[in-house]
Tab-separated table of N, CA, C and O in Angstrom:
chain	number	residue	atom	x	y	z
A	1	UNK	N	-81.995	-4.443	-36.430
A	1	UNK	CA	-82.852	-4.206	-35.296
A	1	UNK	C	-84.209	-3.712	-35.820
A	1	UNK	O	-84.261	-2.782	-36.625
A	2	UNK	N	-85.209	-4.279	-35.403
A	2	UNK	CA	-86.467	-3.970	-35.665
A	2	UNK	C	-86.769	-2.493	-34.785
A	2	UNK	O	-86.063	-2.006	-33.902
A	3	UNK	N	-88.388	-1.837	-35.489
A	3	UNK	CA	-88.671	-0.633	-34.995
A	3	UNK	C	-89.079	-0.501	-33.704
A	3	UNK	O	-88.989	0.495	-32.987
A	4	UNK	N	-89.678	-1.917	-33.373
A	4	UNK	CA	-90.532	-2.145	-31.745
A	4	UNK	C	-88.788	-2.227	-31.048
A	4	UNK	O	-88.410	-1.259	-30.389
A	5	UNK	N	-88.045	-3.156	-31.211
A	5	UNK	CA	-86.811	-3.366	-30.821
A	5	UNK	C	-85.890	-1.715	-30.369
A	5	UNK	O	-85.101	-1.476	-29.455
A	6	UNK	N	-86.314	-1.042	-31.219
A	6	UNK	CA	-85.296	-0.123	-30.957
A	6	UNK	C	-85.927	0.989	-30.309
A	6	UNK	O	-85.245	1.899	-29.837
A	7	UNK	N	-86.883	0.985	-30.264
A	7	UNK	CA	-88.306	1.458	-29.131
A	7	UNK	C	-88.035	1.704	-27.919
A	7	UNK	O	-87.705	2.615	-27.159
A	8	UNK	N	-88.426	-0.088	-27.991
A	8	UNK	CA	-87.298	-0.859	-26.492
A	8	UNK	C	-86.485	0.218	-25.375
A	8	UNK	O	-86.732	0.849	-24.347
A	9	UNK	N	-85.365	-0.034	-26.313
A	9	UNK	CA	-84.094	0.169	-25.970
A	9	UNK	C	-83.919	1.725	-25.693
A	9	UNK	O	-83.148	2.162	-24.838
A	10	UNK	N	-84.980	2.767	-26.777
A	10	UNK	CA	-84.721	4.260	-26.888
A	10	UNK	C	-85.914	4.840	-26.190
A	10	UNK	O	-86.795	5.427	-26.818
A	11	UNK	N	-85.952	4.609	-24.353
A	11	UNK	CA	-87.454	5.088	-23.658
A	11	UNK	C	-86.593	5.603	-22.599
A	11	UNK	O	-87.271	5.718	-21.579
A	12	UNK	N	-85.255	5.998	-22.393
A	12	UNK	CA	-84.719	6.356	-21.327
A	12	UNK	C	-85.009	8.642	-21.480
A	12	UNK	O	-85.103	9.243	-22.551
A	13	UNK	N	-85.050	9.091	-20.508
A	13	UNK	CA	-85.463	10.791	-20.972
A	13	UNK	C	-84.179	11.641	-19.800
A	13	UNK	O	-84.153	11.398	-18.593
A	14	UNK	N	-83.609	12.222	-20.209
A	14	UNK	CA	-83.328	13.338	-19.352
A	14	UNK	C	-84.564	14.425	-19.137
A	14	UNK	O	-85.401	14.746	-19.981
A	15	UNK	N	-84.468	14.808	-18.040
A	15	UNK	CA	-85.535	16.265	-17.265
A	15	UNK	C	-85.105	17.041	-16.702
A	15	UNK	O	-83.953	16.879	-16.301
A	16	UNK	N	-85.594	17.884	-16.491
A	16	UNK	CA	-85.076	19.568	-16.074
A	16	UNK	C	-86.295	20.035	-15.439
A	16	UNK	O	-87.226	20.545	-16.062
A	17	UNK	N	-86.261	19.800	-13.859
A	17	UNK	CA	-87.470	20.550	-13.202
A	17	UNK	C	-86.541	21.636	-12.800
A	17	UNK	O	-85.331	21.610	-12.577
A	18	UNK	N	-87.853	23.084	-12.746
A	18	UNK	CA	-87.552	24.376	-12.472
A	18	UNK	C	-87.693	24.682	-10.986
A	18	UNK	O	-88.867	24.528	-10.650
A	19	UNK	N	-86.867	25.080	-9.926
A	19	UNK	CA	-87.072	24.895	-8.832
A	19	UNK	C	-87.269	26.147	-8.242
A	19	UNK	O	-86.809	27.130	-8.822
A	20	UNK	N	-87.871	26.279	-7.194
A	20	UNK	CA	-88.822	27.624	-6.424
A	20	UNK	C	-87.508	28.214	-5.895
A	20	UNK	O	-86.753	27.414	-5.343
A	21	UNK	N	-87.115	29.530	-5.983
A	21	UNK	CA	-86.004	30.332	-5.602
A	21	UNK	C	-85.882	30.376	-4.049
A	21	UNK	O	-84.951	31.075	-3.650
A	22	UNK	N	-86.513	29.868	-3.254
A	22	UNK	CA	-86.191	29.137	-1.835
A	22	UNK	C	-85.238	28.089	-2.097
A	22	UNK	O	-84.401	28.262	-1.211
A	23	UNK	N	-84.916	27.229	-2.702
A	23	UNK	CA	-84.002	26.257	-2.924
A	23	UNK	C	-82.394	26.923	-2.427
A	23	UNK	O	-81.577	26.148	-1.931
A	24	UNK	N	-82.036	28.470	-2.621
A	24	UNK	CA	-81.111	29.184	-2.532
A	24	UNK	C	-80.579	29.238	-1.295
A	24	UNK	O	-79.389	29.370	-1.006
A	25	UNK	N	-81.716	29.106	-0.413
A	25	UNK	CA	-81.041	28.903	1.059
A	25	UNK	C	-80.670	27.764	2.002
A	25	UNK	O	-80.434	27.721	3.210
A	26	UNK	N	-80.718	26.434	0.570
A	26	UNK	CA	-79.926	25.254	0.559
A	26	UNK	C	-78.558	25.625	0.925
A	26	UNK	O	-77.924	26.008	-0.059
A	27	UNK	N	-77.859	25.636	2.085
A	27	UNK	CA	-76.134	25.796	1.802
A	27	UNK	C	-75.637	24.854	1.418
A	27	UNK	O	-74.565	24.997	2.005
A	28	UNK	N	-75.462	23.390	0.543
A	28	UNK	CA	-75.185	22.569	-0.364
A	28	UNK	C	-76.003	22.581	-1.932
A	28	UNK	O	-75.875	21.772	-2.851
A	29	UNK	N	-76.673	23.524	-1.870
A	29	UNK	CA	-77.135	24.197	-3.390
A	29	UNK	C	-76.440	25.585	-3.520
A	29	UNK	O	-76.176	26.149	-4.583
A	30	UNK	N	-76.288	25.858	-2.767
A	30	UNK	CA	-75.475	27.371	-2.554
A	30	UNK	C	-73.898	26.913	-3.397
A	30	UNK	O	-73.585	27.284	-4.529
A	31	UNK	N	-73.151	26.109	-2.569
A	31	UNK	CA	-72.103	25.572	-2.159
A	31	UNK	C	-71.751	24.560	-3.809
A	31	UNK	O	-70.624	24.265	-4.208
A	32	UNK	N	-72.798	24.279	-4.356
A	32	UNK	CA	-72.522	23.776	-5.578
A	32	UNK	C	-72.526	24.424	-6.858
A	32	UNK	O	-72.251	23.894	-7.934
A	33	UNK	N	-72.948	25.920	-6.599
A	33	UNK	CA	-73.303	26.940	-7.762
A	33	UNK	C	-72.522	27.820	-7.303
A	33	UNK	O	-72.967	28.819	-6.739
A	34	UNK	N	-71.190	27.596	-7.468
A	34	UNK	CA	-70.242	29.281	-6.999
A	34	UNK	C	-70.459	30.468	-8.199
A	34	UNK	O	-69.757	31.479	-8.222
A	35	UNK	N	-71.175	30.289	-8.861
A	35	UNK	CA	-70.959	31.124	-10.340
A	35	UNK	C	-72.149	31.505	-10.862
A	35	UNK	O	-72.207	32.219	-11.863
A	36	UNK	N	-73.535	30.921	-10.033
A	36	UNK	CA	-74.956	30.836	-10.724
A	36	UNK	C	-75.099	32.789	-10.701
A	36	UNK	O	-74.729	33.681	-9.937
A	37	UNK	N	-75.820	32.712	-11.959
A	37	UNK	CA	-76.058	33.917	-12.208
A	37	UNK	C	-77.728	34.565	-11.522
A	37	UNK	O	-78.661	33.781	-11.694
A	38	UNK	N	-78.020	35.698	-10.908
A	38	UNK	CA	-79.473	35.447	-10.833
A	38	UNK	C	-80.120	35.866	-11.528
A	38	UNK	O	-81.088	36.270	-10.884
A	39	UNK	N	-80.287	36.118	-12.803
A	39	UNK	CA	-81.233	36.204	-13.842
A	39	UNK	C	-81.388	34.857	-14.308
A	39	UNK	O	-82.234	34.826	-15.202
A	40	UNK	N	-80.887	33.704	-14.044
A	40	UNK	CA	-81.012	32.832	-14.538
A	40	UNK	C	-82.194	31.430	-13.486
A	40	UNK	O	-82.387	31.644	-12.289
A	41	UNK	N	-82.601	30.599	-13.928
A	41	UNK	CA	-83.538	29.674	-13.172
A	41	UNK	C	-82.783	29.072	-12.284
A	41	UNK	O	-81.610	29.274	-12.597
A	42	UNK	N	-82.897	28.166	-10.937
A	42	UNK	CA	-82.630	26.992	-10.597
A	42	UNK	C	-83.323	25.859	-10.663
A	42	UNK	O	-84.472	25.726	-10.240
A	43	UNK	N	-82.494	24.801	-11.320
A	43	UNK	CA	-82.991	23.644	-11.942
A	43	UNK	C	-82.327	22.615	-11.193
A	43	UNK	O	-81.238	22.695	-10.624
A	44	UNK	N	-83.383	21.304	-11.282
A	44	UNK	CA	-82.835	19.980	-11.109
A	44	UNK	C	-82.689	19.304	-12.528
A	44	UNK	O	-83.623	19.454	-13.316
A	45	UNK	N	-81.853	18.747	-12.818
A	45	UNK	CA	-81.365	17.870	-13.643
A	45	UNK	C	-81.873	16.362	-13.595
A	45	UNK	O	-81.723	16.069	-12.409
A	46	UNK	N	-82.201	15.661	-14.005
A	46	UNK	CA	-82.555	13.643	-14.228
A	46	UNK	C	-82.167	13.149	-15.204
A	46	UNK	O	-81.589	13.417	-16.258
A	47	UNK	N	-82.581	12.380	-14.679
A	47	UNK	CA	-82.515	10.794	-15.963
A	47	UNK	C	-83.710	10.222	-15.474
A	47	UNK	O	-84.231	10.541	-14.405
A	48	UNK	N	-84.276	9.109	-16.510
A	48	UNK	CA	-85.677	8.505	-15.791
A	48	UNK	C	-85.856	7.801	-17.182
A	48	UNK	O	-85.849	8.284	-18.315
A	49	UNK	N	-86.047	6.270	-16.665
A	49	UNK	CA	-86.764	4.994	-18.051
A	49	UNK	C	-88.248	5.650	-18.163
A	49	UNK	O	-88.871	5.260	-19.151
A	50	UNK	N	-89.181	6.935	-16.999
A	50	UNK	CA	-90.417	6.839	-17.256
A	50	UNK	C	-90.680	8.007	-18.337
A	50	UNK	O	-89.747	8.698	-18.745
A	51	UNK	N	-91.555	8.124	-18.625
A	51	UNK	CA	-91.939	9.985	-18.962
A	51	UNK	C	-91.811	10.829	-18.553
A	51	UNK	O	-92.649	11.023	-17.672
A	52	UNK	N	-90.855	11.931	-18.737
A	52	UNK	CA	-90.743	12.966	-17.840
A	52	UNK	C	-91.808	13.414	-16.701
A	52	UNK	O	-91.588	13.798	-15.552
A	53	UNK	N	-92.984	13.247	-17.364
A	53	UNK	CA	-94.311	14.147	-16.098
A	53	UNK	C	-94.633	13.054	-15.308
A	53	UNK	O	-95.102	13.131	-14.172
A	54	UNK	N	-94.295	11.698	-16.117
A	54	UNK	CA	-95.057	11.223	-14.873
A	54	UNK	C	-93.788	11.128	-13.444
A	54	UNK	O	-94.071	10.850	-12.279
A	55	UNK	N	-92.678	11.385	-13.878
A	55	UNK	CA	-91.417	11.096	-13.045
A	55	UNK	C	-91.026	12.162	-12.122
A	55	UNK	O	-90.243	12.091	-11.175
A	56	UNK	N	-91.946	13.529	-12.708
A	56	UNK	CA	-92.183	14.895	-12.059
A	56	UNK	C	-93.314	14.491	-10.646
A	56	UNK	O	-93.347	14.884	-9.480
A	57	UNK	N	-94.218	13.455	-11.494
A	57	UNK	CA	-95.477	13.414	-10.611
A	57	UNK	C	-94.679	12.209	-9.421
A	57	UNK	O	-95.032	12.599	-8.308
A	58	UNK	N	-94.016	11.285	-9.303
A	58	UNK	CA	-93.653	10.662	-8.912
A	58	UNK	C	-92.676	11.515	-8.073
A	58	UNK	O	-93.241	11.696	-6.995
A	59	UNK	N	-91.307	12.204	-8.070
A	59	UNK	CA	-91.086	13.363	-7.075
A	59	UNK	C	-91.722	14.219	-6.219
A	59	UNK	O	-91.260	14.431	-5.098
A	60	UNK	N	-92.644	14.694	-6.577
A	60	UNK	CA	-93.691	15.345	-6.012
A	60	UNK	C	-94.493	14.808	-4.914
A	60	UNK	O	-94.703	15.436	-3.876
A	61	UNK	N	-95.060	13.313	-5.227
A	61	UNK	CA	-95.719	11.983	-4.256
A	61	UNK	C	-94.672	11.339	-3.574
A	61	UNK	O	-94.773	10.251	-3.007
A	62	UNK	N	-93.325	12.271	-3.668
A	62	UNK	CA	-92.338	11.239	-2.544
A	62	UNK	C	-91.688	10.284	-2.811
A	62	UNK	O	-90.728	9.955	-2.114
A	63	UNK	N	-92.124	9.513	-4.057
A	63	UNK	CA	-91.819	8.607	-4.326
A	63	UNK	C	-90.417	8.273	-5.187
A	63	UNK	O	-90.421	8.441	-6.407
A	64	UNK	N	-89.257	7.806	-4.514
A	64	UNK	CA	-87.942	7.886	-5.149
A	64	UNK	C	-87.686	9.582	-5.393
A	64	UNK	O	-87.284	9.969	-6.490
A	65	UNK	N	-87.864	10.224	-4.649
A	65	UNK	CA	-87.756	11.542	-4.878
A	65	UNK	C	-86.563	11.970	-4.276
A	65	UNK	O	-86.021	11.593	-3.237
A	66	UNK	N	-86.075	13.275	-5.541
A	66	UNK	CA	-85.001	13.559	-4.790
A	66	UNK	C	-85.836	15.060	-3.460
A	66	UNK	O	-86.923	15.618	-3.616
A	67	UNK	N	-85.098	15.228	-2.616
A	67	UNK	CA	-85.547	16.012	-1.709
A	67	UNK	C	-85.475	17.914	-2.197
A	67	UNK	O	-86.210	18.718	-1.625
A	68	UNK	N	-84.818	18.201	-2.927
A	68	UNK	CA	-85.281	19.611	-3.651
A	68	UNK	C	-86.177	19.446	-4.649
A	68	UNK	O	-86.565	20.492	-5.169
A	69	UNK	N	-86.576	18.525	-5.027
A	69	UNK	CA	-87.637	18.289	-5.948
A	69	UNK	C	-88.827	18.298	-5.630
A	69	UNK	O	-89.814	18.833	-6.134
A	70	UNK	N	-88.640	17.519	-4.547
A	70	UNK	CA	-90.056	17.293	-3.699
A	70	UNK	C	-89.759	18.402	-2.858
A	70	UNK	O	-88.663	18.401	-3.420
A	71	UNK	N	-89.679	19.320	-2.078
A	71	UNK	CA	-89.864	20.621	-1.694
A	71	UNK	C	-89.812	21.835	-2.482
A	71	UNK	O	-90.329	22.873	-2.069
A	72	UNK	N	-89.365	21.778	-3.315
A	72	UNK	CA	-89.137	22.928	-4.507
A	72	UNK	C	-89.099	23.304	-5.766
A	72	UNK	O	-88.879	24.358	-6.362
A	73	UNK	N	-89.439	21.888	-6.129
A	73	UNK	CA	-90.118	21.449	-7.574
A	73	UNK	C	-91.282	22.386	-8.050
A	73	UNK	O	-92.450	22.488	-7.674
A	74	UNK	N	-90.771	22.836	-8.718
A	74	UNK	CA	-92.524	23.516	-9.723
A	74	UNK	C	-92.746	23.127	-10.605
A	74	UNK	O	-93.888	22.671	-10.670
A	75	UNK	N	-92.088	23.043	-11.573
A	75	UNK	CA	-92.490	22.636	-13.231
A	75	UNK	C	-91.673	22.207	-13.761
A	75	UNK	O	-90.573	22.622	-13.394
A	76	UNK	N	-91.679	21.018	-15.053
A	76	UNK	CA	-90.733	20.806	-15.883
A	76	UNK	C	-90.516	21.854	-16.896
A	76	UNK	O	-91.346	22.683	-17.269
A	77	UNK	N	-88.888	21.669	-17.430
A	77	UNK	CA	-89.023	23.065	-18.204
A	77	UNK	C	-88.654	22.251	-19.719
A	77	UNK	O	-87.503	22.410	-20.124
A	78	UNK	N	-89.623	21.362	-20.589
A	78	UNK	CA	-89.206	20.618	-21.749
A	78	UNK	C	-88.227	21.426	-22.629
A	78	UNK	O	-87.359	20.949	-23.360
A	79	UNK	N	-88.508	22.707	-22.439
A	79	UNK	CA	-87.683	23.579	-23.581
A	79	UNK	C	-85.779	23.849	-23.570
A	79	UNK	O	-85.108	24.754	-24.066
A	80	UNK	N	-85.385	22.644	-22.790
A	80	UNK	CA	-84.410	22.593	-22.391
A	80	UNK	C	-83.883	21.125	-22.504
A	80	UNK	O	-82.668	20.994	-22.355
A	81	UNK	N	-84.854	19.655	-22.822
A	81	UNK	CA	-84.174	18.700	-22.700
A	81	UNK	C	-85.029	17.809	-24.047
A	81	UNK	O	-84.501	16.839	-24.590
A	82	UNK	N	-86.197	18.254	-24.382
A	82	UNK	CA	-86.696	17.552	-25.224
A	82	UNK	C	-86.174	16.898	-26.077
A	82	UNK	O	-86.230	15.675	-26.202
A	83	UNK	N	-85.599	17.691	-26.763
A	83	UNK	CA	-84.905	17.709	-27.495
A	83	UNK	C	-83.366	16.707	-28.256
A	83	UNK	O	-82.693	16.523	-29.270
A	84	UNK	N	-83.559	16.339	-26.843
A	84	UNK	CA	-82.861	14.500	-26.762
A	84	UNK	C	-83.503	13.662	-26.248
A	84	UNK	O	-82.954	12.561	-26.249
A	85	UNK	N	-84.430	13.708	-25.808
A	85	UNK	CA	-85.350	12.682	-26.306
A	85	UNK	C	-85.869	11.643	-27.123
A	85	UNK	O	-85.806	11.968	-28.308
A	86	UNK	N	-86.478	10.237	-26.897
A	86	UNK	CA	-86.104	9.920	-26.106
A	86	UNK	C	-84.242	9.113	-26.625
A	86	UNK	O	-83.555	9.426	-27.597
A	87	UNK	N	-83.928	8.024	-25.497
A	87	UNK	CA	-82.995	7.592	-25.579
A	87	UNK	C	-82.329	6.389	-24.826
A	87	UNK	O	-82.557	6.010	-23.678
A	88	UNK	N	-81.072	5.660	-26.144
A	88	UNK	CA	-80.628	4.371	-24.471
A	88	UNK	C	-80.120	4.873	-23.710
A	88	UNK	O	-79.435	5.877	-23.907
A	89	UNK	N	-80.303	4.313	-22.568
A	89	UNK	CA	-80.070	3.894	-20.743
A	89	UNK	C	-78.691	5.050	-21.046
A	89	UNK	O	-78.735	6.276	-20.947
A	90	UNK	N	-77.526	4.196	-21.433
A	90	UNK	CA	-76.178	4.589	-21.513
A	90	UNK	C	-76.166	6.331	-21.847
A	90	UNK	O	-75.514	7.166	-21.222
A	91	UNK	N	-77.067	6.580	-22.991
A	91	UNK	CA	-76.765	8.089	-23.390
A	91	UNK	C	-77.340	8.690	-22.594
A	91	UNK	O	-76.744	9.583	-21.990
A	92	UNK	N	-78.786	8.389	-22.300
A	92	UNK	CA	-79.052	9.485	-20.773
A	92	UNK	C	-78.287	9.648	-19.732
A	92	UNK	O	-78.098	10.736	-19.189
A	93	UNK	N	-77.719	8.409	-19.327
A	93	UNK	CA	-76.896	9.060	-17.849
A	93	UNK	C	-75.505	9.686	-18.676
A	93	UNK	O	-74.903	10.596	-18.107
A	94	UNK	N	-75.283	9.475	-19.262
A	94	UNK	CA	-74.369	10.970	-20.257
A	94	UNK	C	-75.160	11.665	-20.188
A	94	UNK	O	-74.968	12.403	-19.222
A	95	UNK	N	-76.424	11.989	-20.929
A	95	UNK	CA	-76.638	13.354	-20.840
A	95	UNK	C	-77.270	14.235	-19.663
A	95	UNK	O	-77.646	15.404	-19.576
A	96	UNK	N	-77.233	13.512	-19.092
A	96	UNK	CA	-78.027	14.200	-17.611
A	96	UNK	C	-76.396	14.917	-17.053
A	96	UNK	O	-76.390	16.124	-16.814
A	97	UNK	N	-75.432	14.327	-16.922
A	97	UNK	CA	-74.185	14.866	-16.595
A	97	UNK	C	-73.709	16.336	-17.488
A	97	UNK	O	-73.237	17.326	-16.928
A	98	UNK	N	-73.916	16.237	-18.776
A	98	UNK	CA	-73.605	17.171	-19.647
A	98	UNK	C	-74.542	18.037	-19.620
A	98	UNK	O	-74.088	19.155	-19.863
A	99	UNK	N	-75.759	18.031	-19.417
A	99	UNK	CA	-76.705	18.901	-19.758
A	99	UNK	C	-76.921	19.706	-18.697
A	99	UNK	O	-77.411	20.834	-18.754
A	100	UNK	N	-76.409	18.897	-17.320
A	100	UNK	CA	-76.087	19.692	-15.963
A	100	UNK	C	-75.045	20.962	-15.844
A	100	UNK	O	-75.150	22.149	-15.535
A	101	UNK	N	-73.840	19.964	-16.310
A	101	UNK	CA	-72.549	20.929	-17.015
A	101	UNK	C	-72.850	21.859	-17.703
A	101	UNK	O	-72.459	22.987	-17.402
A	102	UNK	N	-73.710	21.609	-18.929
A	102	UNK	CA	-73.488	22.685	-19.417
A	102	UNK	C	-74.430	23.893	-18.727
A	102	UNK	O	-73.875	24.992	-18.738
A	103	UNK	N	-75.415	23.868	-18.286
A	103	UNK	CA	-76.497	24.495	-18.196
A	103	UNK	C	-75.719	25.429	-16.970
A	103	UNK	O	-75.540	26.641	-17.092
A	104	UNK	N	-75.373	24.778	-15.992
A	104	UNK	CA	-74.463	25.300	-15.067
A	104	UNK	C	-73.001	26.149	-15.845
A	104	UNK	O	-72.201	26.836	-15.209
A	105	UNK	N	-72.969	26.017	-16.580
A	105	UNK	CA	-71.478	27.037	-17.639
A	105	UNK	C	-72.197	27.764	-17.674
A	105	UNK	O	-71.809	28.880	-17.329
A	106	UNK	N	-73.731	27.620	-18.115
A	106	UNK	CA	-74.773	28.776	-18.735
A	106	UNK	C	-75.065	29.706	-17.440
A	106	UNK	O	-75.582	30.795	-17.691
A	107	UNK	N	-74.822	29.432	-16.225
A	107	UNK	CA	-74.865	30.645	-15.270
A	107	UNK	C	-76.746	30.080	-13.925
A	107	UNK	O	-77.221	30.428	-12.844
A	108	UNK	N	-77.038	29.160	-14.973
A	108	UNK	CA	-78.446	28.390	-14.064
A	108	UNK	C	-77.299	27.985	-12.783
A	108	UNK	O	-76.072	27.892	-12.827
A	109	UNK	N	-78.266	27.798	-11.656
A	109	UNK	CA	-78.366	27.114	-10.519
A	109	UNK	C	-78.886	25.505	-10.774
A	109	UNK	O	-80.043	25.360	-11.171
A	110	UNK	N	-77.688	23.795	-10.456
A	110	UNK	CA	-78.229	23.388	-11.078
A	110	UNK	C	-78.270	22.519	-10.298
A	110	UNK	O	-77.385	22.905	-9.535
A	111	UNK	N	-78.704	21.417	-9.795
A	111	UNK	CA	-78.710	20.165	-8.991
A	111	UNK	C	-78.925	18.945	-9.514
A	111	UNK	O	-80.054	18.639	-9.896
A	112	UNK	N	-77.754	17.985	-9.613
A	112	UNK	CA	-77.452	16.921	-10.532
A	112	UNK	C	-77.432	15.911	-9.558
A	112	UNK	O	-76.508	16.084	-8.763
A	113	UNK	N	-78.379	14.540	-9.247
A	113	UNK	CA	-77.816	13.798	-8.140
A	113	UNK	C	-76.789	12.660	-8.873
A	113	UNK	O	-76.153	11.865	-8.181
């Protein structure tokens, strides 16, 4: 496999937007975090073929947005997903599941669609 080839194939990103502590009086964000700790953030979890910011900016404009994102979205938090970056199709939607999981073991508030 060539370097452009595997390029290609490795542009898929997991993201982690940080969500405004109003999100809490979601009772199906409530209802999905029996264990969230509150010293800890509430986060949305993704997957996305785009760049994380621009896929932040794209939630934000409504667009394919999930609805706590676009109301309660503040910031991406890279210091949490970069780090697998980027990647194929197949391993992101693994890791968007795991990184939800785990982060949620970790005591975060987490929202995985």
């Amino acid at each position: 496999m060539t370097p452009v080839s595997r390029a290609r194939r490795h542009h898929h990103h997991v993201y982690v937007v940080e969500l405004s502590d109003r999100v809490w009086s979601e009772p199906s964000f409530r209802k999905a975090n029996p264990d969230y700790q509150l010293s800890k953030p509430l986060v949305y979890v993704g997957m996305t073929g785009l760049d994380p910011d621009l896929r932040f900016d794209r939630h934000k404009a409504g667009i394919q947005a999930n609805r706590f994102v676009l109301v309660y979205g503040l910031r991406l938090l890279p210091q949490l997903y970069e780090v697998y970056n980027p990647m194929p199709y197949d391993a992101a939607r693994d890791m968007e599941v795991e990184l939800a999981i785990g982060l949620r073991e970790a005591g975060y508030g987490v929202w995985q669609a």
